[in-house]
XYZ file of C-alpha atoms in Angstrom:
711
model
C 0.000 0.000 0.000
C 1.646 3.231 -1.085
C 1.390 6.432 0.880
C -0.383 8.152 -1.958
C -2.946 5.396 -2.123
C -3.796 5.834 1.544
C -4.102 9.563 1.233
C -6.511 9.223 -1.659
C -8.642 6.460 -0.182
C -10.398 8.504 2.511
C -13.600 6.774 3.602
C -13.688 4.206 0.786
C -10.623 2.416 2.052
C -10.972 3.194 5.720
C -11.959 -0.253 6.863
C -9.428 -1.972 4.665
C -6.563 0.104 6.023
C -7.646 0.067 9.648
C -7.862 3.874 9.611
C -10.781 6.162 10.346
C -11.535 9.107 8.071
C -12.079 12.640 9.276
C -15.800 12.059 9.867
C -15.133 8.973 11.951
C -16.730 6.628 9.364
C -15.592 3.035 9.012
C -18.229 1.886 6.419
C -16.703 -0.740 4.086
C -17.357 -0.771 0.331
C -16.413 -3.544 -2.115
C -14.753 -1.850 -5.144
C -15.863 -4.750 -7.458
C -19.484 -4.727 -6.398
C -20.757 -2.482 -9.206
C -18.644 -4.282 -11.820
C -19.972 -7.640 -10.649
C -23.578 -6.411 -10.710
C -23.322 -4.985 -14.237
C -21.522 -8.094 -15.492
C -24.191 -10.418 -14.076
C -26.955 -8.309 -15.599
C -25.237 -8.437 -18.965
C -24.670 -12.217 -18.653
C -28.343 -12.833 -17.822
C -29.451 -10.574 -20.663
C -27.094 -12.397 -23.064
C -28.475 -15.730 -21.877
C -32.063 -14.523 -22.210
C -31.338 -13.222 -25.712
C -29.898 -16.597 -26.697
C -32.958 -18.414 -25.325
C -35.230 -16.041 -27.258
C -33.308 -16.571 -30.511
C -33.438 -20.333 -30.077
C -37.182 -20.280 -29.528
C -38.119 -17.896 -32.356
C -35.735 -19.284 -34.923
C -37.943 -22.309 -35.582
C -39.899 -25.178 -34.127
C -37.154 -27.740 -34.143
C -36.859 -29.935 -31.083
C -33.090 -29.265 -30.961
C -33.667 -25.514 -30.482
C -36.139 -26.138 -27.657
C -33.723 -28.493 -25.911
C -30.891 -26.027 -26.306
C -33.104 -23.227 -24.956
C -33.877 -25.400 -21.911
C -30.184 -26.100 -21.431
C -29.360 -22.386 -21.509
C -32.146 -21.702 -18.992
C -30.621 -24.389 -16.767
C -27.271 -22.577 -16.924
C -28.943 -19.278 -16.074
C -30.613 -20.911 -13.096
C -27.278 -22.232 -11.774
C -25.914 -18.705 -12.035
C -28.766 -17.467 -9.883
C -28.588 -20.233 -7.299
C -24.784 -20.220 -6.968
C -23.627 -16.833 -8.258
C -20.002 -17.133 -7.009
C -19.313 -20.754 -7.934
C -19.565 -22.665 -11.221
C -18.788 -26.339 -11.114
C -17.333 -28.346 -13.965
C -20.824 -29.572 -14.867
C -21.989 -26.013 -15.509
C -18.877 -25.353 -17.614
C -19.514 -28.492 -19.714
C -23.201 -27.613 -20.135
C -22.204 -24.114 -21.226
C -19.849 -25.634 -23.821
C -22.574 -27.988 -25.151
C -25.151 -25.164 -25.306
C -22.670 -22.896 -27.080
C -21.702 -25.538 -29.679
C -25.346 -26.469 -30.360
C -26.470 -22.852 -30.633
C -23.748 -22.103 -33.164
C -24.941 -25.080 -35.249
C -28.655 -24.291 -35.199
C -28.695 -20.497 -35.351
C -28.110 -18.636 -38.564
C -25.954 -15.915 -36.858
C -23.235 -16.150 -34.146
C -23.938 -12.838 -32.399
C -26.447 -14.200 -29.786
C -24.063 -17.029 -28.983
C -21.135 -14.614 -28.588
C -23.226 -12.411 -26.273
C -24.049 -15.432 -24.079
C -20.453 -16.654 -24.147
C -19.101 -13.167 -23.321
C -21.421 -12.859 -20.317
C -20.531 -16.355 -19.050
C -16.755 -15.911 -19.331
C -16.823 -12.342 -17.944
C -18.770 -13.268 -14.815
C -16.479 -16.250 -14.312
C -13.450 -13.938 -14.670
C -14.803 -11.867 -11.775
C -14.588 -14.931 -9.507
C -10.761 -14.577 -9.807
C -9.971 -18.117 -8.709
C -6.617 -19.473 -9.949
C -8.258 -22.134 -12.211
C -11.884 -21.073 -12.346
C -11.554 -18.780 -15.314
C -8.484 -19.927 -17.282
C -9.551 -23.593 -17.478
C -13.317 -23.710 -17.144
C -13.858 -20.883 -19.598
C -11.916 -22.816 -22.224
C -14.739 -25.370 -22.278
C -17.279 -22.783 -23.495
C -14.791 -21.232 -25.883
C -13.971 -24.682 -27.244
C -17.658 -25.428 -27.757
C -18.053 -22.237 -29.738
C -14.987 -23.000 -31.843
C -16.085 -26.607 -32.401
C -19.628 -25.677 -33.370
C -18.415 -22.984 -35.705
C -15.986 -25.424 -37.297
C -18.774 -27.978 -37.926
C -20.891 -25.242 -39.468
C -18.137 -24.342 -41.851
C -17.546 -27.980 -42.817
C -21.117 -28.209 -44.186
C -20.664 -25.264 -46.521
C -19.480 -25.657 -50.086
C -17.682 -22.417 -49.950
C -16.235 -20.629 -46.881
C -16.600 -16.886 -46.890
C -13.517 -15.315 -45.268
C -15.515 -12.322 -44.100
C -17.876 -14.615 -42.252
C -14.970 -16.411 -40.622
C -13.362 -13.157 -39.574
C -16.668 -11.866 -38.250
C -16.969 -14.931 -36.029
C -13.335 -15.404 -35.000
C -12.272 -11.830 -34.223
C -14.989 -11.299 -31.554
C -13.900 -14.616 -30.051
C -10.279 -13.429 -29.925
C -11.323 -10.137 -28.360
C -13.444 -12.072 -25.904
C -10.489 -14.202 -24.835
C -8.067 -11.266 -24.440
C -10.570 -8.973 -22.731
C -11.811 -11.493 -20.217
C -8.260 -12.649 -19.420
C -7.342 -9.021 -18.786
C -10.428 -8.637 -16.581
C -9.473 -11.802 -14.720
C -5.964 -10.497 -13.950
C -7.400 -7.122 -12.938
C -9.757 -8.777 -10.470
C -6.925 -10.857 -9.031
C -4.824 -7.703 -8.560
C -7.720 -5.936 -6.823
C -8.288 -8.945 -4.547
C -4.584 -9.087 -3.695
C -4.642 -5.406 -2.806
C -7.752 -5.930 -0.677
C -6.025 -8.785 1.164
C -2.970 -6.648 1.690
C -5.129 -3.790 2.951
C -6.915 -6.075 5.395
C -3.555 -7.363 6.652
C -2.190 -3.849 7.017
C -5.434 -2.788 8.664
C -5.133 -5.537 11.251
C -1.545 -4.491 11.916
C -2.534 -0.840 12.252
C -5.250 -1.692 14.747
C -2.979 -4.020 16.733
C 0.028 -1.677 16.816
C 0.659 0.370 19.974
C 1.730 3.245 17.704
C -0.774 5.997 17.069
C -0.962 6.846 13.341
C -2.599 9.853 11.691
C -2.543 11.426 8.236
C -2.599 15.236 8.409
C -3.417 17.572 5.566
C -1.570 20.791 4.855
C -3.565 22.535 7.625
C -2.734 19.905 10.216
C -6.233 18.425 10.178
C -6.304 14.625 10.575
C -7.703 13.022 7.427
C -7.161 9.442 8.568
C -6.147 7.944 11.910
C -6.262 4.690 13.830
C -7.982 4.116 17.142
C -4.688 4.296 19.037
C -4.075 7.839 17.788
C -7.593 8.874 18.869
C -6.932 7.435 22.325
C -3.461 8.990 22.684
C -4.411 12.497 21.601
C -7.758 12.403 23.405
C -9.831 13.145 20.312
C -13.595 12.965 20.613
C -16.121 12.496 17.819
C -14.266 15.064 15.747
C -10.517 14.551 15.473
C -8.554 17.476 16.829
C -4.971 18.206 15.894
C -1.443 17.162 16.823
C 0.142 19.918 18.881
C 3.930 20.271 19.146
C 5.825 21.408 22.288
C 5.613 25.008 21.061
C 1.828 25.024 21.354
C 0.971 25.052 17.647
C 0.008 22.384 15.140
C 3.015 20.214 14.391
C 2.670 20.719 10.602
C 2.631 24.519 10.865
C 5.452 24.735 13.473
C 8.405 26.762 12.242
C 10.874 25.418 14.820
C 11.604 22.120 13.076
C 9.103 19.910 14.926
C 7.854 18.446 11.642
C 11.380 17.408 10.685
C 12.518 15.979 14.032
C 11.179 13.643 16.660
C 9.633 15.636 19.515
C 7.978 14.799 22.805
C 4.532 16.111 23.713
C 2.355 15.737 26.799
C -1.276 15.802 25.713
C -2.397 15.159 29.305
C -0.886 14.594 32.742
C 1.154 11.432 33.087
C 1.293 10.753 29.337
C 4.426 11.456 27.308
C 4.377 10.819 23.546
C 7.335 10.677 21.192
C 5.976 12.055 17.892
C 7.639 11.431 14.533
C 6.464 13.211 11.363
C 7.174 12.405 7.715
C 5.998 13.900 4.401
C 3.480 12.113 2.145
C 3.511 13.212 -1.501
C 0.154 13.760 -3.198
C -0.579 13.359 -6.912
C -2.772 16.436 -6.788
C -2.820 19.189 -4.215
C -0.467 20.000 -1.336
C 1.517 17.240 0.346
C 0.215 15.648 3.513
C 2.123 14.454 6.572
C 1.981 11.147 8.413
C 2.371 11.246 12.202
C 3.495 8.278 14.303
C 3.134 8.640 18.086
C 4.705 6.247 20.594
C 3.810 6.219 24.287
C 7.125 6.669 26.151
C 5.578 7.456 29.550
C 6.782 4.222 31.188
C 10.254 4.650 29.717
C 10.485 8.233 30.975
C 9.388 7.131 34.462
C 11.956 4.331 34.364
C 14.670 6.744 33.219
C 13.680 9.181 35.957
C 13.897 6.380 38.533
C 17.319 5.336 37.221
C 18.468 8.948 37.192
C 17.263 9.417 40.751
C 18.967 6.175 41.763
C 22.196 7.346 40.145
C 21.977 10.827 41.646
C 20.855 9.776 45.136
C 22.632 7.662 47.691
C 20.240 4.814 48.385
C 20.926 4.635 52.132
C 20.953 8.314 53.167
C 19.086 10.111 50.374
C 21.988 12.531 49.903
C 23.587 13.106 46.520
C 25.606 10.123 45.301
C 29.368 10.444 44.875
C 29.205 10.655 41.058
C 26.375 13.209 41.068
C 27.987 15.253 43.831
C 31.241 15.536 41.862
C 29.186 16.571 38.832
C 27.587 19.328 40.921
C 31.032 20.453 42.123
C 32.267 20.744 38.518
C 29.152 22.704 37.540
C 29.512 25.061 40.519
C 33.190 25.710 39.802
C 32.282 26.607 36.223
C 29.575 29.051 37.332
C 30.958 30.626 40.558
C 34.133 32.579 41.309
C 34.537 30.863 44.686
C 33.227 27.483 45.854
C 33.435 26.086 49.373
C 33.719 22.357 50.000
C 33.587 20.308 53.210
C 34.588 16.687 53.730
C 33.079 15.151 56.861
C 34.304 11.818 58.222
C 32.620 10.215 61.238
C 35.062 9.292 63.988
C 35.009 5.724 65.337
C 32.249 4.605 62.977
C 34.094 1.311 62.422
C 33.755 0.556 66.142
C 29.975 1.028 65.910
C 29.740 -1.154 62.801
C 31.889 -3.929 64.264
C 30.336 -3.913 67.721
C 26.641 -3.534 66.824
C 26.440 -4.861 63.269
C 25.781 -3.351 59.870
C 22.077 -2.744 60.445
C 22.819 -0.466 63.406
C 25.661 1.070 61.396
C 23.244 1.916 58.563
C 20.861 3.645 60.981
C 23.835 5.515 62.413
C 24.760 6.802 58.956
C 21.163 7.791 58.193
C 20.914 9.800 61.406
C 24.270 11.493 60.757
C 23.213 12.378 57.195
C 19.991 13.939 58.502
C 21.963 16.136 60.892
C 24.361 17.235 58.154
C 21.416 18.124 55.926
C 19.692 20.070 58.704
C 22.723 22.353 59.110
C 22.871 23.437 55.455
C 21.839 26.840 54.091
C 19.595 26.915 50.979
C 22.399 26.987 48.389
C 24.473 24.163 49.899
C 24.196 20.514 48.857
C 25.242 17.429 50.844
C 26.480 14.171 49.356
C 27.810 10.840 50.538
C 31.228 10.000 49.142
C 31.191 6.470 50.513
C 31.291 4.600 53.800
C 31.092 7.106 56.665
C 32.409 10.023 54.587
C 30.133 12.900 53.606
C 30.722 16.112 51.683
C 29.047 19.524 51.499
C 29.136 21.818 48.446
C 28.667 25.529 49.124
C 28.667 27.556 45.867
C 29.729 31.190 46.328
C 31.110 30.637 49.865
C 34.451 32.271 50.635
C 36.912 31.059 53.273
C 35.122 32.693 56.208
C 31.685 31.454 55.151
C 33.002 27.942 54.478
C 34.685 27.661 57.898
C 31.540 28.987 59.571
C 29.484 26.352 57.711
C 31.951 23.618 58.747
C 31.569 24.576 62.417
C 27.789 24.614 62.034
C 27.821 21.104 60.542
C 30.078 19.812 63.335
C 27.879 21.463 65.960
C 24.804 19.808 64.455
C 26.528 16.419 64.569
C 27.706 16.957 68.146
C 24.299 18.076 69.383
C 21.253 16.139 70.606
C 21.158 13.226 73.046
C 23.386 10.986 70.914
C 26.288 13.086 69.581
C 28.309 12.114 66.520
C 32.032 12.842 66.625
C 33.396 13.874 63.233
C 36.489 15.303 61.585
C 35.706 18.106 59.120
C 38.019 19.415 56.430
C 37.234 22.707 54.691
C 38.624 24.030 51.410
C 37.822 26.886 49.047
C 38.488 26.790 45.310
C 41.544 28.631 44.073
C 42.098 30.193 40.671
C 42.749 27.511 38.079
C 41.739 24.680 40.423
C 39.555 21.815 39.316
C 36.934 19.723 41.114
C 39.334 16.864 41.839
C 41.875 19.271 43.322
C 39.278 20.985 45.517
C 38.052 17.643 46.825
C 41.643 16.548 47.460
C 42.326 19.713 49.454
C 39.229 19.262 51.627
C 40.074 15.596 52.098
C 43.618 16.489 53.170
C 42.287 18.986 55.726
C 39.923 16.319 57.060
C 42.796 13.884 57.591
C 44.723 16.584 59.444
C 41.686 17.104 61.692
C 41.553 13.371 62.358
C 45.309 13.216 63.011
C 44.967 16.084 65.491
C 42.548 14.043 67.589
C 39.308 14.195 65.627
C 35.974 15.930 66.244
C 37.292 19.247 65.015
C 37.448 21.484 61.925
C 40.574 22.142 59.925
C 40.887 24.529 56.979
C 43.170 23.515 54.144
C 46.484 25.325 53.927
C 49.138 24.977 51.275
C 51.622 23.330 53.625
C 49.049 20.610 54.260
C 49.118 19.814 50.578
C 52.893 19.570 50.591
C 52.757 17.209 53.563
C 50.064 15.190 51.817
C 52.207 14.942 48.674
C 55.156 13.764 50.730
C 52.906 11.239 52.444
C 51.660 10.076 49.057
C 55.234 9.639 47.819
C 56.019 7.610 50.930
C 52.995 5.441 50.234
C 54.060 4.833 46.625
C 57.614 4.065 47.700
C 56.432 1.673 50.399
C 54.262 -0.201 47.920
C 57.296 -0.443 45.624
C 59.392 -1.682 48.546
C 56.906 -4.449 49.318
C 56.728 -5.578 45.706
C 60.402 -4.966 44.890
C 62.170 -6.731 47.758
C 63.385 -3.647 49.633
C 62.023 -5.037 52.908
C 64.486 -7.076 54.936
C 63.823 -9.116 58.066
C 66.179 -9.096 61.023
C 65.952 -11.521 63.926
C 66.584 -10.827 67.617
C 67.323 -13.836 69.860
C 65.012 -14.820 72.704
C 66.974 -16.563 75.471
C 65.938 -19.081 78.094
C 67.075 -17.381 81.320
C 67.529 -20.723 83.079
C 69.954 -22.164 80.510
C 71.096 -19.014 78.617
C 70.287 -20.932 75.380
C 68.702 -19.213 72.405
C 65.275 -20.857 71.969
C 63.623 -18.639 69.373
C 63.873 -15.361 67.509
C 61.602 -12.384 66.982
C 61.269 -11.292 63.351
C 61.671 -7.508 62.974
C 61.136 -5.832 59.583
C 63.412 -3.109 58.182
C 63.136 -0.985 55.026
C 66.270 -0.634 52.926
C 65.036 2.589 51.299
C 67.139 3.947 48.430
C 68.803 7.198 49.434
C 67.575 6.919 53.016
C 69.412 3.862 54.320
C 68.011 1.171 56.615
C 64.807 2.385 58.294
C 63.327 0.882 61.428
C 59.616 0.016 61.755
C 58.794 3.295 63.513
C 59.468 5.101 60.212
C 56.908 3.234 58.093
C 54.625 0.861 60.064
C 52.232 3.731 60.880
C 51.978 4.575 57.183
C 51.389 0.911 56.349
C 48.588 0.743 58.938
C 46.954 3.933 57.633
C 47.028 2.920 53.970
C 46.197 -0.769 54.350
C 49.645 -1.816 53.093
C 50.178 -3.508 56.436
C 48.366 -6.560 55.050
C 50.759 -7.356 52.143
C 53.726 -6.180 54.276
C 52.773 -8.519 57.117
C 52.373 -11.404 54.698
C 55.899 -10.822 53.341
C 57.383 -10.832 56.868
C 55.411 -13.948 57.810
C 56.652 -15.813 54.723
C 60.248 -14.811 55.373
C 60.160 -15.752 59.083
C 58.504 -19.155 58.555
C 60.932 -20.001 55.754
C 63.912 -19.008 57.920
C 62.688 -21.153 60.848
C 62.526 -24.167 58.524
C 66.051 -23.455 57.229
C 67.399 -23.216 60.795
C 65.800 -26.536 61.564
C 67.570 -27.985 58.508
C 70.861 -26.654 59.900
C 70.261 -28.481 63.189
C 69.041 -25.438 65.149
C 65.627 -26.065 66.709
C 64.428 -22.460 66.899
C 60.942 -21.076 66.956
C 60.037 -17.735 65.407
C 57.848 -14.856 66.652
C 56.082 -12.551 64.172
C 54.278 -9.324 65.053
C 50.761 -9.178 63.554
C 48.705 -5.974 63.632
C 45.083 -5.825 64.688
C 44.157 -4.669 61.190
C 45.789 -7.746 59.675
C 43.889 -10.032 62.032
C 40.582 -8.324 61.219
C 40.854 -8.871 57.446
C 38.660 -11.770 56.261
C 41.515 -13.482 54.401
C 44.042 -13.583 57.269
C 43.422 -17.152 58.407
C 43.632 -18.684 54.879
C 46.830 -16.688 54.208
C 48.388 -17.845 57.472
C 47.510 -21.473 56.761
C 48.933 -21.200 53.236
C 52.211 -19.663 54.448
C 53.007 -22.278 57.139
C 51.876 -25.128 54.858
C 54.053 -23.901 51.974
C 57.044 -23.408 54.294
C 56.522 -26.785 55.970
C 56.662 -25.266 59.480
C 55.026 -27.014 62.443
C 52.321 -24.661 63.883
C 53.763 -24.836 67.435
C 57.079 -23.383 66.144
C 55.316 -20.111 65.220
C 54.274 -17.440 67.738
C 51.929 -14.646 66.656
C 52.556 -11.502 68.696
C 49.770 -8.919 69.190
C 49.188 -5.811 71.307
C 46.380 -5.084 73.745
C 44.526 -3.080 71.056
C 43.264 -6.404 69.702
C 40.767 -6.576 72.571
C 38.839 -3.612 71.118
C 38.338 -5.302 67.729
C 35.861 -8.173 67.750
C 36.740 -9.586 64.261
C 40.439 -9.521 65.184
C 39.730 -11.346 68.457
C 37.773 -14.044 66.617
C 40.744 -14.544 64.260
C 43.124 -14.696 67.214
C 41.058 -17.410 68.897
C 41.083 -19.411 65.641
C 44.877 -18.967 65.380
C 45.389 -20.409 68.873
C 42.986 -23.282 68.156
C 45.146 -24.153 65.110
C 48.089 -24.853 67.447
C 49.938 -21.586 66.846
C 51.254 -19.849 69.969
C 49.979 -16.350 70.830
C 52.015 -13.705 72.651
C 50.703 -10.498 74.243
C 53.207 -7.697 73.638
C 53.841 -4.650 75.859
C 51.638 -5.969 78.645
C 50.751 -3.322 81.214
C 51.317 -0.278 78.977
C 47.910 -0.145 77.323
C 44.368 -0.819 78.510
C 45.103 -4.085 80.286
C 42.125 -6.071 81.455
C 42.297 -9.116 83.685
C 38.881 -10.210 82.379
C 40.265 -10.353 78.849
C 43.329 -12.276 80.027
C 41.057 -14.781 81.737
C 38.632 -15.062 78.804
C 41.268 -15.203 76.065
C 44.368 -16.931 77.522
C 47.741 -16.246 75.901
C 50.775 -18.538 75.663
C 53.290 -15.752 76.218
C 53.096 -12.432 78.087
C 55.852 -9.961 77.224
C 57.054 -7.493 79.871
C 57.619 -4.100 78.266
C 61.059 -2.471 78.300
C 59.622 0.490 80.216
C 59.448 -1.819 83.246
C 62.705 -3.732 82.788
C 64.646 -0.534 82.168
C 63.734 0.704 85.661
C 65.041 -2.393 87.449
C 67.436 -1.451 90.303
C 66.121 2.131 90.373
C 62.473 1.793 91.357
C 61.221 -0.681 93.929
C 57.600 -0.171 92.868
C 58.463 -1.240 89.321
C 60.079 -4.405 90.610
C 56.857 -5.192 92.442
C 54.832 -4.678 89.274
C 57.134 -7.059 87.363
C 56.759 -9.712 90.054
C 52.950 -9.325 89.824
C 53.048 -9.757 86.030
C 55.211 -12.899 86.337
C 52.891 -14.329 88.989
C 49.781 -13.486 86.975
C 51.197 -15.160 83.859
C 52.050 -18.247 85.892
C 48.468 -18.420 87.203
C 47.169 -18.175 83.642
C 49.585 -20.869 82.416
C 51.608 -18.465 80.277
C 55.356 -17.924 79.988
C 56.901 -14.470 80.401
C 59.430 -12.774 78.126
C 61.198 -9.653 79.379
C 62.157 -7.145 76.677
C 65.008 -4.627 76.578
C 67.545 -6.505 78.733
C 70.895 -4.764 78.454
C 72.820 -5.724 81.617
C 73.680 -8.985 83.391
C 72.171 -7.568 86.578
C 68.767 -7.184 84.899
C 68.972 -10.767 83.601
C 69.941 -12.136 87.016
C 67.123 -10.287 88.776
C 64.541 -11.569 86.277
C 65.857 -15.132 86.532
C 65.535 -14.986 90.323
C 62.016 -13.486 90.003
C 60.883 -16.475 87.916
C 60.818 -14.882 84.433
C 61.149 -17.559 81.762
C 62.727 -15.783 78.807
C 64.404 -12.513 77.889
C 65.566 -10.568 74.859
C 67.634 -7.447 74.464
C 71.030 -6.108 73.473
C 72.661 -8.170 76.234
C 71.898 -11.312 74.224
C 72.117 -9.879 70.755
C 70.943 -7.062 68.510
C 68.507 -7.721 65.661
C 70.525 -9.097 62.739
C 69.861 -10.683 59.372
C 69.982 -14.450 58.867
C 73.578 -14.368 57.557
C 74.849 -12.897 60.846
C 72.895 -15.531 62.759
C 74.661 -18.222 60.746
C 78.066 -16.710 61.553
C 77.154 -16.456 65.233
C 76.139 -20.117 65.254
C 79.618 -21.145 64.043
C 81.222 -19.288 66.955
C 78.915 -20.747 69.579
C 76.291 -17.992 69.972
């Protein structure tokens, strides 16, 4: 179906195309009806004329019989107007042949034959006309041939007068037959297209040059809310889409004909044979898609837990503000000790904690400021147009809001203001640096970014990069300090102590980089490297005939990581070290971390010894010692260093030794530098000692040399 054909069909083709014309009519009309009626009338008249000629031409019985036969054919046409069986076709052929033989002229027979073949051509069946009509045509040709055979002389004019109408009859009716078949095919196609147009969710309308709908389907009527009289298709500019001068007719546009409905409207030209061109409009309901996109956009722009701006959207807002304002203030807010809440009370309580904190941050904001969640317990506030003084004042207001109410939230707040030429990433980095300074200074305070902070942060970042390189590149070395049995003076084990051979800086002790490793999370891969080295060295000593255990310091953060236990098992299995030859040394801070304590219990259950370092210098708790027994309790050097100078300290050391004995643990005194200290500890019942008196930390090669000299 061509576009021009639809435009010209109007009401006559409305039903076939599934479209409604401008008056709303759907009345169907068969385009072959009038042709079929006229053809049938002519066929009956031709048949009646043949019957009359047969009856008036004489009284012969043959004419009467032939007249009856023709009447029988006419009756079959009446009874079954759309179907002629083979019997009717044969009877027609017999009647035609007989009539040609008995009548003096062929014109009545040709009229009958023309009517019969023409009405059969209108049936348009694939074999109905081409085959069945040949029977009647053959009868005519056969009868005419017999007539000629009885003549002494054949007149060519007579032959031409009889044959040429027959040839015209054949060509004309074949042409009519093909025409009918083409019309039927188009009708079938129109019905198919009509069904598709009615079933499609797309609203379709044909508009004239004035924008008036000439044809439309039911979906278009429903979408545009047309009543009995079709209205028009309005573009977003409030005028008819065809007459819009802003390009709506050339581009897809979205319109909202009523609340909650959004249509995507596409327009295309339809050429007309006569008159101005029309336009076809296709409308698609995109309401659900727009709602879905809005939901996705909201999900992307909003943090699902707190309702604040998401990290990605917040950074987008920062970039926009920096492009539109001369100064932009930015705060980074990090909740202090949130990890303790999450670990102690669970994630559900932690989520409620974050929601409450976010509500307080939001409540402290002026109208122009926007709050976002950067991730975890870290929030940010964007303040377009705020200078340094306004930004610091806002930071204090946010902190005051968090600190207020019955359940205060401690937080570290960093404030920064955009500088000339700065970008969003740089502004966020400055505020983040100031926040870390606030946290380093004790937390629950505000710090404004200063340039020297940035320099310190860059140096810290370089240290972090270098430390990561050191871990991966073999710059870490492990030294071992002997632990001596005070009763026998024999070396029984060694404590593994990590050093950093930093290029250009020399050999650095742990105080120079362990804090950085803890802060950045590099303590996990660093600790694994030390553990691998120490376990491997213990196995090598055993191969050399030296039955030495090894002690490795493990941080609370390492213990709390989910993969610590599998890593530990893999390391001792790969090294081939018996679990009881390894001692894991921890500090009292482990008691404040529930996941770390669970890992420590599992370590001891695996047969690995556990030592408590620096006992008595932190938040010691006898209840923890009783609940989580240790294999070794280490007496800190701050106590042993005071031996011989402070009688109270000696009493404390005796108490620690006695307490460890009650708990079934051995004691190791650290920092022993004189024989007098060693003798006093031996007499007090201390089991082991380590310090410069017995040997400084040294690498494995020095231990091997010492072994050959009897150390």
